[in-house]
Structure formats: structure tokens, C-alpha cells
């Protein structure tokens, strides 16, 4: 009924505004030109208000109110309107709104005035930034969120939010859950990550791609995108010739009984050794490649057997880390490569170089080799074919490749060639390489075993499980948790710590892998956050407040924010959508980790200063429950849980 009233009110206001415009149009007796200009300006403002009202009527109020608002974005809209009203002559004026670092200066700050003064100076206009700030403030439209503004220093505009506004947003979060801001339109995202090689073990180098890619997928999914998670495994190429030839020798009856290849890594090394030392074997290996590429059934079966052994090994890692992927290896694109080469040839982009077919992209000195001198295709060809398939068959709007930074230059050339041939326009389709640094040991050198080998990923995960159990026993958690709870806590801590240690570092940098640092329950670690989350969750339980009571309170109790620590926590909780938007823009996940740590420490400050539950000192009985503070606990836990979910971390109720 409220919506119907507001809809009726909106429609009647549109009607009256339209009538006002008509009167202005028809007014004959216009005086001076300045009066005409004033009326024209008034006319433009009225038209703008009509459009805003029409838009707000078209939006479904039920949908808009359920989602979390990005406060920063809303403030940017308000200041954008204000700047355009104050300085309509400026084209694309700079807009800068950030959270205030110091509470005494307010909640947010608009820093546009100084940059605007520079912009005007370049046009020969000397204007004091403070004057610009004053004019911006005078033109701030009526809105639901700003309590007051103050101009500080050379022209900073400090913004104080209304407590009632923040309280309403918190109530919305408590009633509807952590809902993402509305998407303008549903888009398809493809994330290419993990991508190990068949017949080789997953090693620590695959860890980062797997963890980062999974987390990016979870973020896009939460925000409402349609996500396809692709595992571009290395399942094709000349190495399969030697593997199949070795399989024929070791297990001649492989076609009728499944060969017991336990250790594929050793099997690979044995076949490589023979390939390098036995001339006859080498010849047979090349013949096997030809027969595999000709799709001869026996050779396809041998290839599938080898791939299946690898898949089972990969799946052990994916099960531990809770990763889901669609396998689509290099073999998937084999039949598409001829078409890709033909398209580049037809458009005149191919050059011959000592028998090779190469393609140069504008601005790059290193070409792609799309056909080798022996007529075979390359990684360049398969990467072009994969990109083309993802653009045209999958119709992806966003494509992200998560590999180590060493491959960045290769992908930049692939993307540039795809743009050159007209496959996509970067202004319309986002195709990006999200690179990452290497994993280092505590000696700051590349992470290796004592014997100098690459660290097997499964060994690393098993070591993590052992270390986390030691840590839980050290804290005597085995005395209070059931055997089942202890195993759940062990897995949550082990895999949560490994993921968080990776994601909490800027992915572009190398990072030092240290179990001791990961499992430390002080500072910005998963161990600290998991314990903090469990503590927050236990507050209601220890006060005997069940879920139903909290749900009812969320609908009937106003969230008071009178204490400075309540206010600080309330604002921190509501910054969640801003953080997610930032990650969406630059694909860096560490700000989410920093935010969760800030939220946990801000909660601790609040809990130390504001009684949620008051107990009798003698009996320990609960004498008073401050329900609005219990709701702040609940809202903190809800946002932390969603943050953990995006990072792929599974918290447990008891630890």
C-alpha cells in the first residue's frame, strides 16, 4: 500500500511538473534575456526531475530495498549531480568520493574541488578550490543519507551520514540477508584457471591459479553473473606419443584390462628417459602422435586412459580445496585451429618466416607462431582458437585468464591479434589476464623440497592438515570438541589458512609460503578470523537467544548507533558492497581480506566497549539483553560469512 501511495504521489508530481513546463513554454511575455535564461535553466531542472521520478517509478521498490546499497556509489551519484548543477559548463569534471580515514572529520569525503580548480586553471580560469567546494555543497540535491557537510582545508568536503539512514540499511541487511547490489544486465563470465598438465602432478605453482580463480568465480556468482569455470588442461601434444608408446610396452593388454598406473609422474619420467635415449622408441613415439592426431580408436583409448589417471589425481586436490571446474583442455579446440589459421590468412595478416606462419600484432615486436615449419599447430594457435570459441560460441562478455605473470606478454599478444582481426572490441568485451607472482620458500627462493624438486600440491595439503591438528591440540580443542567437530575444524583451519595466505597478498607480488605464519591466530590470518567468527557466532548461543528470536528482533527492533563504537561498526559492515565493487574493477582480492580483518578488529572494539548481554556478577544469570547490539553481532557475522564464502573458506560453528 505504501508503494501504491508513493506511485500515485510520483505520477501526480510528474503531471504537475509537466504542466509547469507547458506554462513556461507558452509564456509569451518574457522580459530580459537573463529572465529567459533563468527560465530555461528552471525548465532543464524540471525535465531532469521528471526523468529521475520516472526512473524511480519503473524500478521495482521491493527488489531495490532487498539489496545492499553501495553507499560510496550513491554519494558519487549525489555529488555528480551537484557538480553538474554547479558547473554545467565543465565536461567530465573529476569525481572523487572516499571513506574518511579519521572519524572526527566525518564519514566520507569528496575531494573533487582541488582537481576541478586545476581543470579550470588549464582553461585560464583562476578559482579558489574552497569556493568550488562551497558551490558544490550549495547544489547538493535533497537526499536520504547526508546529515551535514563541512568544508575543510583547501576544499575537502567532509560528509556526515544520517544515523537513521545507516540504521535502516542495517535493518534491511538483517531482514533480507547479505544481498548483492542489483546488476544492470546479466552478463556471462568465463574464468580460465588452474589448468594443470595431464601426466604431470599438480605442484605448488598450480596452487595460486586454482585458489585465485575459484575466488574470482565465487565473487562473480554472488554478484549475479552467469559464470563458466574452465580448466584448460594440457591434454594434447607430442608428449602423448611417448606416453602411449611406453603404455603399449608396459601394459600390452591395456585395451582389455585397465593398466594399474599408480604413479603417473614416474611413468612420465620413464617414458621421457626412453624418448631421450632410445632411437627406435623415439620413432615409435612420433608414429603414435600421428595416429593419435588421426583419431585412430586404439590410440584415442590409450590417450583417454592416461587422461583419466591424471583427472583422478587432480580431483583429490579439488576436493580438498572445494573447487569446481569444467574441464575443457587443448584437445577440445583441435578441430577449430584450421579455421583460425584460414581466417588470419584470408585477412592478410599471415607472414612466412623460414617455413613458419607468423602473425604480428600492432605494437608488439614478438609475433605469434600459428603454424610450425613441420605443419603442426602451437600453443599460440590453440589459445587463439579457445578465445574465438569463447567469444563467438559461448558469447562471453568477460573473459579472465588466471596464470602466472610470466605468461602475461604471451596473452597480451593473443588479445591484440584477436582485436586486430575484429573478434572483439575491448570497450564492449572485457578480456583480461590476471597474473600472479611465484610462491617462495621461507628462504625467499622458489619454493622447492629439500632435494630441490617442485613441491607436490597434495603433499603440501596433507602437511597443512597435520599442522592444523597440532595447533588445535595445542589449544586443547580436542578436549571440548567431538571427534567429528575436530576433523571439521582441522579442515577449515588447514585449507582456510592456505587459501587466505595466498588471497591476502596482492596477487601480482611473489609471496612467502609459511605454515607458521598462516596458522598464527594473531594478526591478519585465516586462523585469527575463523576464531573471531566462531566467537561472534557464540554470543547469541551463550545468551540463549535462538535464530527465530533474532529474526523477529530484526523486524521490530531499531538498530541504535549512539555509542561511537556502534556507529563505527555499523558503517564498517555497510562498506561490504564498496569492497566488492573495487575487486570487480581491478580483480585484486586482497582488499576483501583486509576488509574482513578490519571488520573483525572493529567488532572487538565494539564488544569490549558495549555490553551486548548483561549478567548478574554473583549468579552469572543473564539480567538484560541489549537486542540492538545483538543485531549488530548478527550483521557482522552475516557479512563475514559471505566474505568467507567468496574467499572459499568454510568456517565452522565450533572451533
XYZ file of C-alpha atoms in Angstrom:
655
model
C 0.000 0.000 0.000
C 2.932 2.359 0.734
C 4.250 1.701 -2.768
C 0.826 2.450 -4.300
C 0.655 5.741 -2.385
C 4.193 6.698 -3.444
C 3.451 5.627 -7.021
C 0.303 7.770 -7.039
C 2.248 10.661 -5.497
C 5.047 10.242 -8.085
C 2.639 10.158 -11.001
C 0.750 13.231 -9.781
C 4.053 15.101 -9.312
C 5.088 14.187 -12.864
C 1.737 15.536 -14.048
C 2.174 18.857 -12.208
C 5.800 19.247 -13.331
C 4.753 18.610 -16.937
C 2.087 21.307 -16.581
C 4.720 23.745 -15.216
C 6.936 23.081 -18.254
C 3.979 23.691 -20.560
C 3.267 27.048 -18.855
C 6.931 28.023 -19.269
C 6.808 27.072 -22.933
C 3.665 29.083 -23.585
C 4.683 32.206 -21.680
C 4.747 34.973 -24.273
C 5.542 37.987 -22.111
C 9.171 37.238 -21.405
C 11.242 40.156 -20.219
C 15.020 40.425 -20.374
C 17.274 37.708 -21.799
C 18.534 36.990 -18.254
C 14.968 36.154 -17.256
C 14.758 33.870 -20.301
C 17.989 32.149 -19.305
C 16.689 31.645 -15.772
C 13.512 30.082 -17.082
C 15.440 27.855 -19.474
C 17.599 26.684 -16.568
C 14.473 26.064 -14.480
C 12.971 24.162 -17.426
C 16.046 21.921 -17.705
C 15.980 21.196 -13.947
C 12.291 20.279 -14.072
C 12.883 17.933 -17.012
C 15.722 16.300 -15.089
C 13.475 15.807 -12.029
C 10.782 14.240 -14.222
C 13.293 11.739 -15.635
C 14.541 10.852 -12.138
C 10.973 10.314 -10.932
C 10.046 8.232 -13.977
C 13.119 6.070 -13.430
C 12.349 5.547 -9.756
C 8.780 4.547 -10.611
C 9.987 1.989 -13.144
C 12.271 0.314 -10.594
C 10.686 -2.430 -8.524
C 10.835 -0.990 -4.969
C 10.653 -4.457 -3.440
C 13.766 -5.545 -5.361
C 15.749 -2.348 -4.718
C 15.105 -2.411 -0.980
C 16.280 -6.019 -0.576
C 19.773 -5.470 -1.939
C 22.685 -3.890 -0.110
C 23.360 -0.304 -1.126
C 26.839 0.784 -2.166
C 26.984 3.983 -0.064
C 30.078 5.293 -1.838
C 28.432 4.865 -5.245
C 25.243 6.577 -4.041
C 27.303 9.513 -2.701
C 29.112 9.708 -6.042
C 25.733 9.997 -7.801
C 24.693 12.797 -5.421
C 27.973 14.715 -5.861
C 27.945 14.129 -9.632
C 24.504 15.778 -9.812
C 25.664 18.596 -7.536
C 28.860 19.285 -9.556
C 26.934 19.238 -12.849
C 24.385 21.700 -11.424
C 27.114 23.964 -10.010
C 29.386 23.835 -13.087
C 27.318 22.734 -16.122
C 29.995 24.092 -18.465
C 32.656 21.598 -17.282
C 32.921 18.455 -19.433
C 33.575 15.268 -17.412
C 34.527 17.028 -14.181
C 36.641 14.890 -11.798
C 34.649 12.973 -9.184
C 36.327 11.613 -6.061
C 34.472 10.279 -3.004
C 36.276 8.127 -0.426
C 35.604 6.891 3.130
C 37.134 9.256 5.687
C 40.166 7.834 7.466
C 39.526 9.835 10.655
C 36.080 9.700 12.262
C 36.332 13.270 13.626
C 36.236 14.598 10.050
C 33.041 12.746 9.180
C 32.231 9.518 7.375
C 33.104 10.214 3.719
C 34.988 12.911 1.868
C 34.516 14.461 -1.565
C 37.879 15.676 -2.929
C 36.756 16.948 -6.328
C 37.192 20.698 -5.722
C 41.018 20.746 -5.947
C 41.098 18.740 -9.195
C 38.343 20.950 -10.637
C 40.379 24.073 -9.780
C 43.316 22.573 -11.739
C 40.981 21.811 -14.650
C 39.702 25.413 -14.687
C 43.235 26.802 -14.356
C 44.162 24.916 -17.549
C 41.328 26.815 -19.246
C 42.634 30.155 -17.948
C 40.129 30.467 -15.066
C 41.595 31.040 -11.605
C 39.136 29.826 -8.967
C 39.842 29.096 -5.308
C 39.099 25.380 -4.555
C 37.228 26.390 -1.367
C 34.830 28.489 -3.463
C 34.278 25.498 -5.748
C 33.619 23.297 -2.687
C 31.099 25.845 -1.347
C 29.256 25.929 -4.676
C 29.189 22.105 -4.811
C 27.718 21.967 -1.284
C 25.060 24.585 -2.177
C 23.945 22.413 -5.094
C 23.690 19.084 -3.240
C 20.218 17.745 -4.095
C 17.800 16.637 -1.412
C 18.714 13.097 -0.399
C 18.077 10.429 2.177
C 21.601 9.988 3.509
C 23.595 13.175 4.219
C 23.174 14.703 7.705
C 25.588 17.590 7.113
C 28.679 18.642 5.165
C 31.717 20.677 6.240
C 34.442 22.223 4.113
C 37.952 21.675 5.445
C 41.446 22.761 4.400
C 41.907 23.745 0.752
C 38.490 22.371 -0.292
C 37.817 18.913 1.153
C 34.088 18.322 1.629
C 33.529 16.177 4.715
C 30.261 14.253 4.704
C 28.390 13.115 7.827
C 25.799 10.388 7.244
C 22.384 10.311 8.935
C 22.255 7.728 11.730
C 18.655 6.883 10.826
C 19.780 6.107 7.257
C 22.599 3.780 8.371
C 20.255 2.109 10.864
C 17.684 1.434 8.110
C 20.342 -0.136 5.870
C 21.438 -2.406 8.716
C 17.828 -3.468 9.346
C 17.467 -4.211 5.622
C 20.602 -6.396 5.756
C 19.317 -8.255 8.838
C 15.850 -8.869 7.369
C 16.893 -9.760 3.799
C 20.386 -11.169 4.311
C 23.556 -10.111 2.513
C 22.187 -9.402 -0.974
C 24.383 -8.002 -3.776
C 23.605 -4.620 -5.372
C 21.345 -5.036 -8.457
C 23.045 -5.836 -11.786
C 22.146 -3.650 -14.772
C 22.061 -6.730 -17.008
C 23.086 -10.359 -16.548
C 26.422 -10.990 -18.215
C 28.363 -14.159 -18.959
C 31.810 -14.525 -17.412
C 34.423 -17.157 -18.280
C 37.309 -17.683 -15.880
C 40.159 -19.873 -17.193
C 42.128 -21.122 -14.185
C 44.073 -23.996 -12.566
C 44.974 -25.662 -15.929
C 47.482 -28.372 -14.927
C 49.148 -30.668 -17.476
C 47.964 -34.248 -17.975
C 50.522 -36.878 -16.891
C 52.198 -34.405 -14.549
C 51.422 -33.874 -10.861
C 49.821 -30.659 -9.692
C 52.528 -28.678 -7.923
C 52.667 -25.559 -5.781
C 52.675 -23.395 -8.944
C 49.100 -24.533 -9.658
C 48.005 -23.581 -6.155
C 47.749 -19.840 -6.798
C 45.858 -20.102 -10.097
C 43.388 -22.563 -8.525
C 42.731 -20.521 -5.367
C 42.598 -17.088 -7.067
C 40.457 -18.299 -9.980
C 37.961 -20.050 -7.690
C 37.583 -16.928 -5.551
C 37.012 -14.710 -8.613
C 34.280 -17.121 -9.797
C 32.596 -17.015 -6.403
C 32.612 -13.204 -6.441
C 31.064 -13.006 -9.918
C 28.459 -15.643 -8.970
C 27.486 -13.763 -5.810
C 27.078 -10.545 -7.820
C 24.625 -12.296 -10.156
C 26.781 -13.051 -13.222
C 26.494 -16.304 -15.147
C 29.905 -17.959 -14.652
C 31.651 -20.705 -16.627
C 34.746 -22.021 -14.795
C 37.105 -23.568 -17.338
C 40.039 -25.881 -16.697
C 42.235 -25.527 -19.819
C 44.299 -28.666 -19.099
C 47.333 -29.586 -21.200
C 45.859 -32.769 -22.687
C 47.288 -32.711 -26.233
C 50.676 -32.567 -27.878
C 53.767 -34.542 -28.810
C 54.381 -35.801 -25.237
C 51.392 -38.147 -25.638
C 53.293 -40.065 -28.330
C 55.974 -41.204 -25.900
C 53.401 -41.883 -23.143
C 51.281 -44.100 -25.435
C 54.371 -45.951 -26.792
C 55.517 -46.606 -23.190
C 51.986 -47.738 -22.241
C 51.998 -50.263 -25.132
C 55.301 -51.715 -23.880
C 54.483 -51.799 -20.177
C 50.836 -52.889 -20.421
C 50.328 -54.633 -23.802
C 46.768 -55.647 -22.846
C 45.725 -52.055 -21.964
C 42.803 -52.233 -24.427
C 41.105 -55.058 -22.497
C 42.210 -54.523 -18.895
C 42.772 -51.148 -17.261
C 46.512 -50.596 -16.587
C 47.415 -50.059 -12.922
C 49.346 -46.827 -13.381
C 49.689 -45.728 -9.776
C 52.341 -43.042 -10.114
C 51.860 -41.142 -13.342
C 54.770 -38.818 -12.548
C 57.218 -41.778 -12.545
C 55.541 -43.188 -15.659
C 56.126 -39.828 -17.399
C 59.793 -39.715 -16.301
C 60.412 -43.296 -17.514
C 58.914 -42.571 -20.948
C 60.888 -39.294 -21.216
C 64.120 -41.109 -20.363
C 63.456 -43.684 -23.115
C 62.477 -40.942 -25.572
C 65.808 -39.177 -24.983
C 67.992 -42.319 -25.120
C 66.332 -44.923 -27.417
C 66.182 -44.019 -31.103
C 63.647 -46.762 -32.005
C 61.366 -45.706 -29.158
C 61.580 -42.080 -30.313
C 60.487 -43.070 -33.848
C 57.576 -45.091 -32.476
C 56.578 -42.184 -30.255
C 56.343 -39.884 -33.305
C 54.240 -42.507 -35.139
C 51.928 -42.664 -32.096
C 51.438 -38.873 -32.249
C 50.413 -39.093 -35.911
C 47.974 -41.935 -35.168
C 46.521 -40.052 -32.177
C 46.032 -36.918 -34.285
C 44.352 -39.084 -36.961
C 41.901 -40.186 -34.194
C 42.650 -43.931 -34.514
C 40.374 -45.631 -31.914
C 43.081 -47.653 -30.082
C 45.216 -44.552 -29.680
C 42.272 -42.417 -28.520
C 41.566 -45.129 -25.903
C 45.204 -45.072 -24.698
C 45.068 -41.252 -24.538
C 41.808 -41.374 -22.535
C 43.305 -43.884 -20.078
C 46.261 -41.586 -19.363
C 43.958 -38.545 -19.022
C 41.676 -40.418 -16.592
C 44.572 -41.330 -14.266
C 45.534 -37.628 -14.143
C 41.954 -36.475 -13.623
C 41.595 -38.674 -10.535
C 44.765 -37.141 -9.063
C 43.647 -33.579 -9.847
C 40.241 -34.270 -8.305
C 41.834 -35.141 -4.947
C 43.248 -31.608 -4.805
C 39.981 -30.028 -5.989
C 38.015 -31.955 -3.349
C 40.304 -30.711 -0.573
C 40.070 -27.092 -1.704
C 36.349 -27.241 -2.626
C 36.983 -26.273 -6.265
C 34.524 -26.877 -9.087
C 35.616 -26.691 -12.729
C 34.521 -27.731 -16.207
C 37.408 -29.476 -17.944
C 37.981 -28.214 -21.467
C 41.543 -28.972 -22.453
C 43.608 -28.120 -25.511
C 42.192 -31.181 -27.324
C 38.739 -29.519 -27.323
C 39.989 -26.822 -29.712
C 41.940 -29.051 -32.142
C 39.318 -29.026 -34.896
C 38.913 -25.232 -34.663
C 42.553 -24.373 -35.389
C 42.442 -24.847 -39.166
C 39.598 -22.321 -39.325
C 41.556 -19.824 -37.204
C 44.634 -20.069 -39.458
C 42.450 -19.690 -42.580
C 40.767 -16.573 -41.151
C 44.125 -14.890 -40.450
C 45.361 -15.873 -43.933
C 42.199 -14.623 -45.681
C 42.518 -11.241 -43.980
C 46.169 -10.919 -44.993
C 47.704 -10.999 -41.505
C 49.953 -14.051 -42.007
C 53.663 -13.757 -42.875
C 56.039 -16.607 -43.747
C 59.237 -16.943 -41.748
C 61.574 -19.890 -42.554
C 58.593 -22.151 -43.182
C 56.617 -20.930 -40.160
C 53.382 -18.965 -40.411
C 53.537 -15.999 -38.055
C 51.235 -13.097 -37.129
C 52.385 -9.732 -35.766
C 50.049 -7.671 -33.576
C 50.275 -3.873 -33.735
C 52.646 -2.541 -31.083
C 54.306 -5.905 -30.359
C 57.721 -6.958 -31.657
C 57.280 -10.692 -30.914
C 54.859 -12.483 -33.279
C 52.553 -15.442 -32.661
C 53.534 -18.637 -34.480
C 50.265 -20.137 -35.696
C 51.764 -22.940 -37.853
C 55.200 -24.526 -37.265
C 57.558 -25.328 -40.153
C 56.505 -29.017 -39.932
C 52.848 -28.003 -40.392
C 51.878 -28.544 -36.728
C 49.971 -26.117 -34.555
C 51.259 -24.393 -31.402
C 50.048 -23.063 -28.036
C 49.521 -19.754 -29.842
C 47.098 -21.406 -32.275
C 45.159 -23.222 -29.537
C 44.939 -20.072 -27.373
C 43.565 -18.099 -30.344
C 41.068 -20.903 -31.100
C 39.991 -21.010 -27.435
C 39.489 -17.232 -27.299
C 37.493 -17.268 -30.550
C 35.259 -20.105 -29.294
C 34.638 -18.266 -26.009
C 33.708 -15.045 -27.800
C 31.541 -16.453 -30.585
C 30.124 -19.763 -29.298
C 29.938 -19.038 -25.573
C 29.147 -15.333 -26.219
C 31.089 -14.302 -23.111
C 31.022 -10.645 -22.017
C 34.002 -11.030 -19.677
C 36.904 -13.499 -20.094
C 39.624 -13.762 -17.446
C 42.808 -15.837 -17.664
C 44.384 -16.609 -14.290
C 48.003 -17.696 -14.871
C 51.425 -16.695 -13.573
C 52.720 -13.275 -14.625
C 55.384 -14.924 -16.794
C 52.666 -15.643 -19.376
C 51.324 -12.076 -19.422
C 53.209 -10.941 -22.540
C 52.001 -14.028 -24.464
C 48.364 -13.279 -23.595
C 48.717 -9.580 -24.445
C 49.813 -10.549 -27.975
C 46.934 -13.072 -28.278
C 44.423 -10.393 -27.176
C 45.948 -7.809 -29.542
C 45.705 -10.240 -32.500
C 42.072 -11.010 -31.636
C 41.267 -7.276 -31.590
C 43.200 -6.686 -34.831
C 41.151 -9.323 -36.688
C 37.922 -7.862 -35.265
C 36.850 -10.632 -32.882
C 36.052 -8.213 -30.063
C 36.091 -4.558 -29.069
C 37.774 -4.004 -25.652
C 35.282 -1.178 -24.955
C 32.446 -3.734 -25.159
C 34.002 -7.052 -24.084
C 36.411 -7.341 -21.174
C 39.250 -9.792 -21.876
C 41.919 -9.728 -19.209
C 44.964 -11.581 -17.934
C 45.019 -11.747 -14.118
C 48.654 -12.609 -13.450
C 50.267 -13.582 -10.171
C 53.745 -13.859 -8.672
C 55.552 -17.046 -7.673
C 55.365 -18.920 -4.363
C 58.624 -18.587 -2.404
C 60.023 -20.667 0.418
C 60.989 -19.070 3.737
C 64.487 -18.606 2.317
C 62.873 -16.203 -0.241
C 63.844 -18.556 -3.087
C 61.476 -20.520 -5.333
C 59.535 -22.991 -3.166
C 61.177 -26.443 -3.509
C 61.575 -29.648 -1.495
C 64.889 -30.295 0.328
C 66.041 -32.397 -2.614
C 65.347 -29.467 -4.951
C 62.183 -30.905 -6.533
C 58.965 -28.970 -7.084
C 56.600 -29.372 -4.121
C 53.669 -31.698 -4.889
C 50.405 -29.961 -4.096
C 48.874 -32.998 -2.388
C 51.896 -33.298 -0.054
C 51.500 -29.634 0.848
C 47.781 -30.030 1.668
C 48.473 -33.115 3.805
C 51.189 -31.220 5.680
C 48.641 -28.431 6.272
C 46.173 -30.922 7.793
C 48.860 -32.301 10.125
C 49.948 -28.811 11.244
C 46.387 -27.590 11.855
C 45.588 -30.652 14.009
C 48.758 -29.969 16.061
C 47.600 -26.371 16.533
C 44.081 -27.407 17.633
C 45.524 -29.929 20.124
C 47.948 -27.311 21.422
C 44.868 -25.175 22.210
C 43.283 -28.291 23.804
C 40.338 -28.159 21.406
C 40.375 -31.978 21.235
C 39.095 -31.959 24.844
C 35.966 -29.902 24.083
C 35.077 -30.876 20.514
C 33.637 -34.197 19.369
C 35.830 -36.269 17.002
C 33.661 -35.147 14.067
C 33.819 -31.446 15.070
C 37.590 -31.709 15.484
C 38.063 -33.044 11.925
C 35.788 -30.292 10.560
C 37.797 -27.661 12.446
C 41.062 -29.236 11.231
C 39.995 -28.995 7.563
C 38.567 -25.475 7.992
C 41.810 -24.211 9.538
C 44.227 -26.081 7.216
C 42.637 -25.252 3.873
C 41.274 -21.884 5.025
C 44.765 -20.783 6.091
C 46.403 -21.904 2.830
C 43.782 -20.041 0.749
C 43.793 -16.918 2.904
C 47.605 -16.659 2.967
C 47.504 -16.529 -0.826
C 44.480 -14.247 -1.246
C 45.532 -11.760 1.458
C 48.652 -10.858 -0.559
C 48.486 -8.712 -3.663
C 48.385 -11.433 -6.331
C 50.839 -9.510 -8.541
C 53.618 -9.920 -5.965
C 55.545 -13.077 -5.072
C 54.617 -14.415 -1.649
C 56.446 -16.426 1.010
C 54.743 -19.682 1.953
C 54.990 -20.225 5.712
C 52.767 -22.593 7.698
C 53.876 -20.918 10.951
C 52.621 -17.503 9.791
C 49.427 -18.950 8.271
C 48.420 -20.788 11.431
C 49.230 -17.890 13.755
C 45.983 -16.786 15.399
C 47.211 -13.197 15.796
C 47.128 -10.619 13.019
C 45.584 -10.759 9.560
C 45.365 -14.554 9.149
C 42.545 -17.015 8.492
C 43.218 -18.625 11.894
C 42.511 -15.305 13.675
C 39.403 -14.587 11.571
C 37.971 -18.098 11.954
C 38.340 -17.922 15.753
C 36.851 -14.381 15.774
C 33.886 -15.546 13.666
C 33.243 -18.530 15.961
C 33.306 -16.184 18.995
C 30.816 -13.756 17.396
C 28.501 -16.640 16.475
C 28.629 -17.966 20.052
C 27.451 -14.691 21.704
C 23.756 -15.294 20.947
C 24.051 -19.005 21.765
C 25.562 -18.290 25.209
C 22.782 -15.778 25.887
C 20.206 -18.477 24.907
C 18.903 -16.377 22.007
C 17.790 -18.575 19.127
C 17.647 -17.803 15.405
C 13.873 -17.164 15.440
C 14.216 -14.540 18.205
C 16.941 -12.732 16.232
C 14.795 -12.840 13.043
C 11.828 -11.317 14.893
C 14.039 -8.686 16.545
C 15.473 -7.701 13.147
C 11.953 -6.752 12.012
C 10.861 -4.977 15.185
C 13.978 -3.513 16.871
C 15.676 -0.329 15.688
C 19.465 -0.676 15.449
C 20.698 2.135 17.704
C 24.054 3.696 16.852
C 24.523 6.189 19.691
C 27.818 4.837 21.051
C 30.819 5.779 18.877
C 31.838 2.089 18.623
C 28.322 1.095 17.481
C 28.488 3.819 14.820
C 31.957 2.739 13.683
C 30.906 -0.916 13.425
C 27.626 -0.110 11.635
C 29.432 1.875 8.919
C 32.140 -0.780 8.567
C 29.540 -3.527 7.987
C 27.905 -1.469 5.227
C 31.177 -0.908 3.323
C 30.999 -4.503 2.044
C 29.459 -3.644 -1.385
C 32.134 -0.946 -1.930
C 34.883 -3.515 -1.398
C 33.278 -5.960 -3.838
C 32.956 -3.231 -6.480
C 36.665 -2.424 -6.110
C 37.583 -6.112 -6.640
C 35.334 -6.250 -9.686
C 37.202 -3.268 -11.156
C 40.790 -4.465 -10.653
C 40.424 -8.237 -9.922
C 42.631 -7.928 -6.820
C 41.195 -9.956 -3.935
C 43.412 -8.827 -1.054
C 41.204 -5.782 -0.211
C 38.466 -8.256 0.816
C 40.888 -9.916 3.254
C 41.956 -6.503 4.601
C 38.283 -5.552 4.988
C 37.381 -8.764 6.878
C 40.319 -8.188 9.230
C 39.224 -4.559 9.771
C 35.640 -5.745 10.412
C 36.827 -8.315 12.980
C 39.021 -5.791 14.841
C 36.271 -3.120 14.715
C 33.876 -5.690 16.177
C 36.335 -6.452 19.001
C 36.480 -2.717 19.859
C 32.672 -2.600 19.888
C 32.336 -5.757 22.016
C 34.912 -4.529 24.549
C 33.095 -1.196 24.974
C 29.404 -2.037 24.552
C 27.623 -4.672 26.647
C 25.524 -6.937 24.450
C 24.454 -9.130 27.352
C 24.491 -8.012 30.995
C 24.863 -10.735 33.621
C 24.475 -10.917 37.379
C 28.011 -10.908 38.804
C 27.162 -13.380 41.553
C 24.983 -15.909 39.742
C 26.119 -15.377 36.140
C 22.456 -15.227 35.073
C 21.523 -13.037 32.134
C 19.687 -9.996 33.522
C 19.497 -7.859 30.385
C 19.928 -8.358 26.659
C 20.635 -5.246 24.572
C 18.912 -6.579 21.479
C 20.072 -3.877 19.046
C 23.654 -4.814 19.904
C 22.888 -8.495 19.396
C 21.648 -7.486 15.935
C 24.977 -5.731 15.260
C 26.714 -9.021 16.201
C 24.415 -10.865 13.802
C 25.022 -8.402 10.940
C 28.813 -8.638 11.447
C 28.675 -12.443 11.328
C 26.450 -12.393 8.199
C 28.891 -10.196 6.263
C 31.921 -12.167 7.484
C 30.242 -15.430 6.403
C 29.610 -14.045 2.909
C 33.209 -12.752 2.729
C 34.498 -16.213 3.710
C 32.266 -17.790 1.087
C 33.744 -15.579 -1.659
C 37.266 -16.493 -0.493
C 36.307 -20.186 -0.499
C 36.800 -20.535 3.261
C 34.391 -22.775 5.226
C 34.028 -21.581 8.829
C 32.664 -23.971 11.466
C 30.272 -23.204 14.333
C 32.607 -24.682 16.956
C 36.381 -24.461 16.969
